[in-house]
Short mmCIF file of C-alpha atoms and ligand atoms in Angstrom, two decimals:
data_model
loop_
_atom_site.label_atom_id
_atom_site.label_comp_id
_atom_site.label_asym_id
_atom_site.label_seq_id
_atom_site.Cartn_x
_atom_site.Cartn_y
_atom_site.Cartn_z
CA MET A 1 37.77 40.86 -70.24
CA SER A 2 41.20 42.54 -69.77
CA LEU A 3 43.39 41.79 -66.83
CA ALA A 4 43.24 45.23 -65.34
CA LYS A 5 39.33 45.20 -65.60
CA THR A 6 39.15 41.66 -64.03
CA GLN A 7 41.33 42.63 -61.11
CA ALA A 8 39.26 45.73 -60.59
CA THR A 9 36.08 43.68 -60.53
CA LEU A 10 37.47 41.19 -58.09
CA GLU A 11 38.81 44.09 -55.77
CA THR A 12 35.13 45.69 -55.81
CA LEU A 13 33.77 42.35 -55.09
CA ARG A 14 36.14 41.91 -52.15
CA ASN A 15 35.50 45.33 -50.62
CA GLU A 16 31.75 45.13 -50.90
CA THR A 17 31.85 41.43 -49.48
CA LEU A 18 33.90 42.58 -46.65
CA ALA A 19 31.78 45.36 -45.89
CA LYS A 20 28.65 43.09 -45.93
CA VAL A 21 30.44 40.52 -43.71
CA ALA A 22 31.30 43.15 -41.32
CA ALA A 23 27.63 44.51 -41.20
CA VAL A 24 25.90 41.17 -40.82
CA THR A 25 24.54 40.36 -37.40
CA ASP A 26 23.44 36.79 -37.50
CA LEU A 27 24.75 33.36 -38.63
CA ASN A 28 22.06 32.80 -41.25
CA SER A 29 22.77 35.82 -43.26
CA LEU A 30 26.43 35.24 -42.99
CA ASN A 31 25.92 31.82 -44.42
CA GLN A 32 23.95 33.26 -47.28
CA ILE A 33 26.75 35.51 -48.19
CA ARG A 34 29.22 32.71 -48.34
CA VAL A 35 27.03 30.67 -50.64
CA GLU A 36 26.31 33.72 -52.72
CA ILE A 37 29.91 34.96 -53.16
CA LEU A 38 32.06 31.71 -52.86
CA GLY A 39 29.52 29.19 -54.13
CA LYS A 40 29.58 27.47 -57.59
CA LYS A 41 27.29 29.98 -59.09
CA GLY A 42 28.99 32.97 -57.50
CA PRO A 43 31.02 35.75 -58.99
CA ILE A 44 34.51 34.25 -58.19
CA THR A 45 33.73 30.97 -60.01
CA GLU A 46 32.48 33.06 -62.78
CA VAL A 47 35.75 34.88 -63.08
CA LEU A 48 37.72 31.64 -62.94
CA ARG A 49 35.51 30.24 -65.71
CA GLY A 50 35.97 33.27 -67.79
CA MET A 51 39.80 32.75 -67.84
CA LYS A 52 39.68 30.69 -70.92
CA ASP A 53 39.12 34.04 -72.80
CA LEU A 54 42.37 35.55 -71.33
CA SER A 55 45.91 35.45 -72.95
CA ALA A 56 48.24 32.56 -71.61
CA GLU A 57 50.21 35.20 -70.02
CA ASP A 58 47.32 36.73 -67.98
CA ARG A 59 45.68 33.56 -67.02
CA PRO A 60 47.85 32.66 -64.07
CA LYS A 61 47.81 36.31 -62.83
CA VAL A 62 44.12 36.46 -62.69
CA GLY A 63 44.08 32.83 -61.13
CA SER A 64 46.29 33.73 -58.31
CA PHE A 65 44.68 36.99 -57.81
CA ALA A 66 41.14 35.34 -57.64
CA ASN A 67 42.56 32.86 -55.22
CA VAL A 68 43.85 35.59 -53.05
CA ILE A 69 40.61 37.49 -53.09
CA ARG A 70 38.72 34.17 -52.30
CA ASP A 71 41.02 33.40 -49.25
CA GLU A 72 40.60 36.84 -47.97
CA ILE A 73 36.84 36.65 -48.18
CA THR A 74 36.88 33.03 -46.72
CA ALA A 75 38.95 34.36 -43.75
CA ALA A 76 36.69 37.17 -43.10
CA ILE A 77 33.60 34.95 -43.14
CA GLU A 78 35.43 32.61 -40.67
CA ALA A 79 36.50 35.43 -38.39
CA ARG A 80 33.03 36.92 -38.32
CA LYS A 81 31.40 33.33 -37.85
CA THR A 82 33.59 32.93 -34.67
CA ASP A 83 32.62 36.32 -33.44
CA LEU A 84 28.85 35.73 -34.09
CA GLU A 85 28.97 32.24 -32.42
CA ALA A 86 30.70 33.81 -29.34
CA ASP A 87 27.98 36.54 -29.27
CA ALA A 88 25.15 34.00 -29.48
CA LEU A 89 26.78 32.06 -26.63
CA ASN A 90 27.08 35.05 -24.43
CA GLU A 91 23.53 36.08 -25.11
CA ALA A 92 22.21 32.60 -24.24
CA LEU A 93 24.38 32.52 -21.06
CA ALA A 94 23.06 35.96 -20.08
CA LYS A 95 19.45 34.94 -20.86
CA GLU A 96 19.61 31.55 -19.09
CA THR A 97 21.15 32.70 -15.96
CA LEU A 98 19.63 31.11 -13.12
CA ASP A 99 19.28 32.44 -9.71
CA VAL A 100 20.05 29.75 -7.21
CA THR A 101 19.05 31.73 -4.29
CA LEU A 102 15.34 32.02 -5.39
CA PRO A 103 13.14 29.78 -3.24
CA GLY A 104 12.10 26.54 -4.91
CA ALA A 105 8.66 25.67 -6.09
CA GLN A 106 6.81 23.94 -3.11
CA VAL A 107 6.36 20.29 -3.65
CA LYS A 108 2.61 19.54 -2.57
CA GLN A 109 2.95 16.66 -0.01
CA GLY A 110 -0.01 14.34 0.39
CA THR A 111 -0.80 12.46 3.60
CA ARG A 112 -2.31 9.11 4.42
CA HIS A 113 -5.98 9.09 4.57
CA ILE A 114 -7.40 9.75 8.00
CA LEU A 115 -8.99 6.30 8.07
CA THR A 116 -5.56 4.66 7.21
CA GLN A 117 -3.96 6.68 10.09
CA THR A 118 -6.56 5.63 12.50
CA MET A 119 -6.46 1.98 11.65
CA GLU A 120 -2.64 1.95 11.74
CA GLU A 121 -2.74 3.53 15.14
CA ILE A 122 -5.06 0.85 16.34
CA GLU A 123 -2.94 -2.00 14.77
CA ASP A 124 0.06 -0.65 16.59
CA ILE A 125 -1.71 -1.07 19.89
CA PHE A 126 -2.62 -4.61 19.14
CA VAL A 127 0.70 -5.55 17.68
CA GLY A 128 2.30 -4.14 20.91
CA MET A 129 0.14 -6.66 22.78
CA GLY A 130 1.37 -9.63 20.62
CA TYR A 131 -1.43 -9.80 18.09
CA GLN A 132 -0.62 -10.69 14.49
CA VAL A 133 -2.21 -8.59 11.63
CA VAL A 134 -4.06 -10.83 9.12
CA GLU A 135 -5.33 -9.88 5.78
CA GLY A 136 -8.74 -11.28 4.66
CA PHE A 137 -10.53 -11.23 1.25
CA GLU A 138 -12.85 -8.43 0.19
CA VAL A 139 -14.54 -10.89 -2.10
CA GLU A 140 -15.67 -13.77 0.17
CA SER A 141 -17.76 -16.92 -0.06
CA ASP A 142 -21.22 -17.24 1.53
CA HIS A 143 -19.59 -20.18 3.32
CA TYR A 144 -17.03 -18.10 5.28
CA ASN A 145 -18.92 -14.88 5.57
CA PHE A 146 -21.98 -16.56 6.88
CA GLU A 147 -22.16 -20.25 7.50
CA ARG A 148 -18.86 -20.48 9.28
CA MET A 149 -19.99 -17.57 11.37
CA ASN A 150 -23.02 -19.49 12.55
CA LEU A 151 -25.30 -17.63 10.25
CA PRO A 152 -26.77 -20.63 8.23
CA LYS A 153 -29.04 -19.84 5.17
CA ASN A 154 -32.33 -18.30 6.20
CA HIS A 155 -30.99 -17.11 9.50
CA PRO A 156 -32.86 -13.89 10.44
CA ALA A 157 -29.52 -12.15 11.40
CA ARG A 158 -28.61 -12.22 7.76
CA ASP A 159 -31.25 -9.61 7.18
CA MET A 160 -29.09 -7.03 8.72
CA GLN A 161 -26.20 -7.88 6.44
CA ASP A 162 -27.61 -7.84 3.01
CA THR A 163 -24.81 -7.26 0.46
CA PHE A 164 -23.66 -7.41 -3.09
CA TYR A 165 -23.70 -10.80 -4.69
CA ILE A 166 -21.34 -11.87 -7.49
CA SER A 167 -23.05 -15.14 -7.63
CA ASP A 168 -25.31 -17.14 -5.21
CA GLU A 169 -22.14 -18.17 -3.26
CA ILE A 170 -19.71 -15.35 -3.94
CA LEU A 171 -20.36 -11.98 -2.23
CA ILE A 172 -18.28 -8.90 -1.12
CA ARG A 173 -18.01 -9.49 2.59
CA THR A 174 -20.36 -7.66 5.01
CA HIS A 175 -17.87 -7.90 7.88
CA THR A 176 -14.39 -8.81 8.73
CA SER A 177 -15.49 -11.80 10.92
CA PRO A 178 -14.89 -14.52 8.09
CA VAL A 179 -11.18 -13.83 8.71
CA GLN A 180 -11.62 -15.52 12.12
CA ALA A 181 -12.76 -18.88 10.43
CA ARG A 182 -9.90 -18.72 7.91
CA THR A 183 -7.28 -18.01 10.47
CA MET A 184 -8.67 -20.58 13.23
CA GLU A 185 -8.74 -23.41 10.63
CA LYS A 186 -4.93 -22.85 9.83
CA HIS A 187 -3.80 -22.30 13.34
CA ASP A 188 -1.19 -24.57 15.00
CA PHE A 189 -1.70 -24.39 18.76
CA SER A 190 1.51 -26.15 19.34
CA LYS A 191 3.04 -22.87 18.33
CA GLY A 192 1.14 -20.97 21.08
CA ALA A 193 -2.15 -18.94 21.33
CA LEU A 194 -3.94 -17.52 18.46
CA ARG A 195 -4.07 -13.69 18.72
CA MET A 196 -5.04 -11.82 15.67
CA ILE A 197 -6.65 -8.65 14.33
CA SER A 198 -7.79 -8.13 10.75
CA PRO A 199 -8.48 -4.64 9.51
CA GLY A 200 -10.21 -3.99 6.20
CA LYS A 201 -13.07 -2.86 4.01
CA VAL A 202 -16.53 -4.37 4.24
CA PHE A 203 -19.84 -3.86 2.35
CA ARG A 204 -23.40 -3.71 2.93
CA ARG A 205 -26.58 -2.90 1.00
CA ASP A 206 -27.22 0.20 2.97
CA THR A 207 -28.80 3.49 1.97
CA ASP A 208 -25.93 6.04 2.50
CA ASP A 209 -26.65 8.75 4.99
CA ALA A 210 -24.65 10.69 7.57
CA THR A 211 -23.92 7.52 9.51
CA HIS A 212 -24.23 4.68 6.97
CA SER A 213 -22.13 4.01 3.99
CA HIS A 214 -22.41 0.97 1.64
CA GLN A 215 -18.65 0.61 2.16
CA PHE A 216 -16.88 1.06 5.62
CA HIS A 217 -14.10 -0.40 7.61
CA GLN A 218 -13.89 -2.84 10.57
CA ILE A 219 -11.19 -4.31 12.59
CA GLU A 220 -11.83 -7.90 13.66
CA GLY A 221 -10.07 -9.33 16.70
CA LEU A 222 -9.74 -12.84 17.89
CA VAL A 223 -7.99 -14.68 20.69
CA VAL A 224 -8.23 -18.34 21.17
CA ASP A 225 -6.31 -20.47 23.70
CA LYS A 226 -6.84 -22.71 26.59
CA ASN A 227 -8.68 -21.00 29.51
CA ILE A 228 -9.55 -17.73 27.74
CA THR A 229 -12.45 -16.17 29.83
CA MET A 230 -14.58 -12.99 29.62
CA GLY A 231 -12.11 -11.42 32.14
CA ASP A 232 -9.56 -11.58 29.41
CA LEU A 233 -11.93 -9.95 26.95
CA LYS A 234 -12.87 -7.19 29.45
CA GLY A 235 -9.23 -6.53 30.48
CA THR A 236 -8.07 -6.50 26.78
CA LEU A 237 -10.92 -3.96 25.87
CA GLU A 238 -10.13 -1.67 28.82
CA VAL A 239 -6.36 -1.49 28.00
CA VAL A 240 -7.14 -0.80 24.31
CA MET A 241 -9.80 1.86 25.05
CA LYS A 242 -7.44 3.70 27.47
CA LYS A 243 -4.78 3.77 24.84
CA MET A 244 -7.27 5.07 22.09
CA PHE A 245 -9.33 7.48 24.19
CA GLY A 246 -7.16 8.39 27.20
CA ALA A 247 -6.06 6.84 30.50
CA ASP A 248 -9.21 7.98 32.52
CA ARG A 249 -11.55 6.03 30.29
CA LYS A 250 -13.78 3.38 31.71
CA ILE A 251 -15.63 0.62 29.82
CA ARG A 252 -19.06 -0.96 30.33
CA LEU A 253 -20.37 -4.12 28.85
CA ARG A 254 -23.98 -4.64 28.03
CA PRO A 255 -25.68 -7.85 26.90
CA SER A 256 -26.18 -8.16 23.23
CA TYR A 257 -26.53 -10.81 20.51
CA PHE A 258 -24.28 -11.95 17.69
CA PRO A 259 -24.68 -15.45 16.18
CA PHE A 260 -20.92 -16.11 16.32
CA THR A 261 -20.45 -15.30 20.06
CA GLU A 262 -21.99 -16.67 23.17
CA PRO A 263 -22.50 -14.66 25.42
CA SER A 264 -22.34 -11.47 23.35
CA VAL A 265 -21.77 -8.01 24.46
CA GLU A 266 -22.01 -4.36 23.27
CA THR A 267 -19.06 -2.29 24.66
CA ASP A 268 -19.25 1.29 25.66
CA VAL A 269 -16.52 3.62 26.53
CA SER A 270 -16.94 6.61 28.91
CA CYS A 271 -17.15 9.73 26.99
CA PHE A 272 -13.59 11.18 26.25
CA LYS A 273 -14.94 14.87 25.80
CA CYS A 274 -17.02 15.24 29.04
CA GLY A 275 -15.66 12.42 31.02
CA GLY A 276 -19.18 10.95 31.58
CA ALA A 277 -21.05 14.10 32.63
CA GLY A 278 -23.11 14.30 29.39
CA CYS A 279 -22.34 16.23 26.15
CA ASN A 280 -23.14 16.30 22.52
CA VAL A 281 -20.61 13.63 21.51
CA CYS A 282 -22.12 11.09 23.90
CA LYS A 283 -25.59 12.25 23.32
CA TYR A 284 -25.93 13.26 27.01
CA THR A 285 -25.59 9.69 28.18
CA GLY A 286 -21.95 9.72 29.33
CA TRP A 287 -21.20 6.59 27.36
CA ILE A 288 -20.17 5.94 23.67
CA GLU A 289 -21.01 2.54 22.12
CA ILE A 290 -17.76 1.51 20.52
CA LEU A 291 -17.77 -2.23 19.57
CA GLY A 292 -19.39 -5.58 19.60
CA ALA A 293 -17.70 -8.51 21.24
CA GLY A 294 -18.25 -11.77 22.94
CA MET A 295 -16.85 -15.30 23.81
CA VAL A 296 -16.54 -17.24 20.50
CA HIS A 297 -19.44 -19.66 20.06
CA PRO A 298 -18.54 -23.27 20.45
CA ASP A 299 -19.96 -24.07 17.14
CA VAL A 300 -17.77 -21.59 15.43
CA LEU A 301 -14.84 -23.09 17.20
CA GLN A 302 -15.92 -26.75 16.13
CA MET A 303 -16.60 -25.67 12.55
CA SER A 304 -13.06 -24.48 12.29
CA GLY A 305 -11.63 -27.76 13.64
CA ILE A 306 -11.09 -26.56 17.25
CA ASP A 307 -12.34 -28.58 20.27
CA PRO A 308 -14.54 -26.31 22.45
CA GLU A 309 -14.10 -28.60 25.31
CA VAL A 310 -10.37 -27.76 25.21
CA TYR A 311 -10.28 -24.25 23.90
CA SER A 312 -12.20 -20.98 24.30
CA GLY A 313 -11.81 -17.53 22.92
CA PHE A 314 -13.12 -14.01 22.64
CA ALA A 315 -13.65 -11.89 19.62
CA PHE A 316 -14.60 -8.35 18.73
CA GLY A 317 -15.44 -6.24 15.81
CA LEU A 318 -14.55 -2.62 15.84
CA GLY A 319 -15.44 0.24 13.26
CA PRO A 320 -12.58 2.71 12.64
CA ASP A 321 -14.77 4.99 10.70
CA ARG A 322 -16.84 5.56 13.74
CA VAL A 323 -13.76 6.01 15.88
CA ALA A 324 -12.41 8.59 13.68
CA MET A 325 -15.76 10.48 13.41
CA LEU A 326 -15.95 10.48 17.32
CA ARG A 327 -12.47 11.72 17.69
CA TYR A 328 -12.28 14.36 15.13
CA GLY A 329 -15.93 15.56 15.35
CA VAL A 330 -16.71 14.37 11.76
CA ASN A 331 -20.57 14.54 11.39
CA ASP A 332 -20.93 12.77 8.10
CA ILE A 333 -19.31 9.28 7.29
CA ARG A 334 -19.49 10.13 3.65
CA TYR A 335 -16.66 12.73 3.97
CA PHE A 336 -14.17 9.77 4.35
CA TYR A 337 -15.04 8.51 0.92
CA GLN A 338 -15.72 11.63 -1.33
CA ASN A 339 -11.89 12.38 -1.65
CA ASP A 340 -12.41 16.07 -1.23
CA LEU A 341 -8.96 17.63 -0.54
CA ARG A 342 -10.65 20.31 1.58
CA PHE A 343 -11.65 17.50 3.98
CA LEU A 344 -8.62 15.23 3.69
CA GLU A 345 -5.86 17.77 3.95
CA GLN A 346 -7.01 18.62 7.56
CA PHE A 347 -5.51 15.47 8.79
CA LYS A 348 -1.84 15.89 8.10
CA GLY A 349 -0.74 13.13 10.65
CA GLU A 350 2.69 13.35 12.06
N1 DAH B 1 -19.33 -8.85 12.68
C1 DAH B 1 -20.13 -7.94 13.48
C2 DAH B 1 -20.72 -7.00 12.60
O1 DAH B 1 -20.35 -6.68 11.56
C3 DAH B 1 -19.22 -7.25 14.59
C4 DAH B 1 -18.72 -8.12 15.59
C5 DAH B 1 -19.52 -8.40 16.67
C6 DAH B 1 -17.46 -8.91 15.39
C7 DAH B 1 -19.16 -9.18 17.69
C8 DAH B 1 -17.01 -9.81 16.43
C9 DAH B 1 -17.85 -9.90 17.50
O2 DAH B 1 -15.99 -10.60 16.26
O3 DAH B 1 -17.46 -10.72 18.54
O4 DAH B 1 -21.72 -6.49 12.97
#
């Protein structure tokens, strides 16, 4: 190829390439052009390879001309690349603009379960009166659940508290009362009176209906010291019921039976809805049965290593499920355990 013709070819190549580079609108296509024109298999390399056929005089001229053309094309590609990158950045910035004045997505806030709220409120009342809160075991032994509560094997009162057995001796507790025995046997009276409550889950072999659930809650209470009398029990319950259901409440004790207390009482509170006149909440009696209580049976003290000649105590067992049902007009205990948000969300707490 002659010098003139080679130069013309290169010039055409440059003009066409610069036009293509100017027209290209994305970085990929631009890169394709670079590879195609400047690459090892491209036309410029081909021209340089063909130089061996030129005369010694023309060779450097073609060489330097080809280099000039290549530099021009390279510079044009670089410049276009910078432009396209800037365009891409500006486009992304425009697209990803975020309006910080838009309201945020609402985070859905949960709430403590209404039974937890109820139990914590009751705990607060007792803690304020100097009681300690003790945790018991949901899986208990027959020994603590029954024997130590004065319910020996074959005692008829066991029938009311059938439960789920893990083995002959291990069961899931039917009441929170075993925590009484566990706490009494460890208590050091040189450090003062024993005053405790123990909230928690209990289990029974019950057929579930509106007022029975095979799992429910209790709050056990126990006070042991010298000279504890039934007057202390009555005064304590009265204060607690007033705090829970309103300052105008009265309480009434009726004789009852529990194997672990002697004497035993059933405690009623005057109806918080009608004040005692009679309404649907109190079933037109004016009174609501709220808990079982009594003076700790001497044998129960004795079995826990406490001398009943020196010490006496009172105990009570309260059902927070029932308290919550009465207070909030819940007519089916199963709502507490079904985890239906439509029910649970109604109790937002503070
Ligand atoms: N443990 C009894 C029950 O589950 C409730 C109870 C009654 C507890 C009287 C007591 C008490 O501490 O004195 O039915």
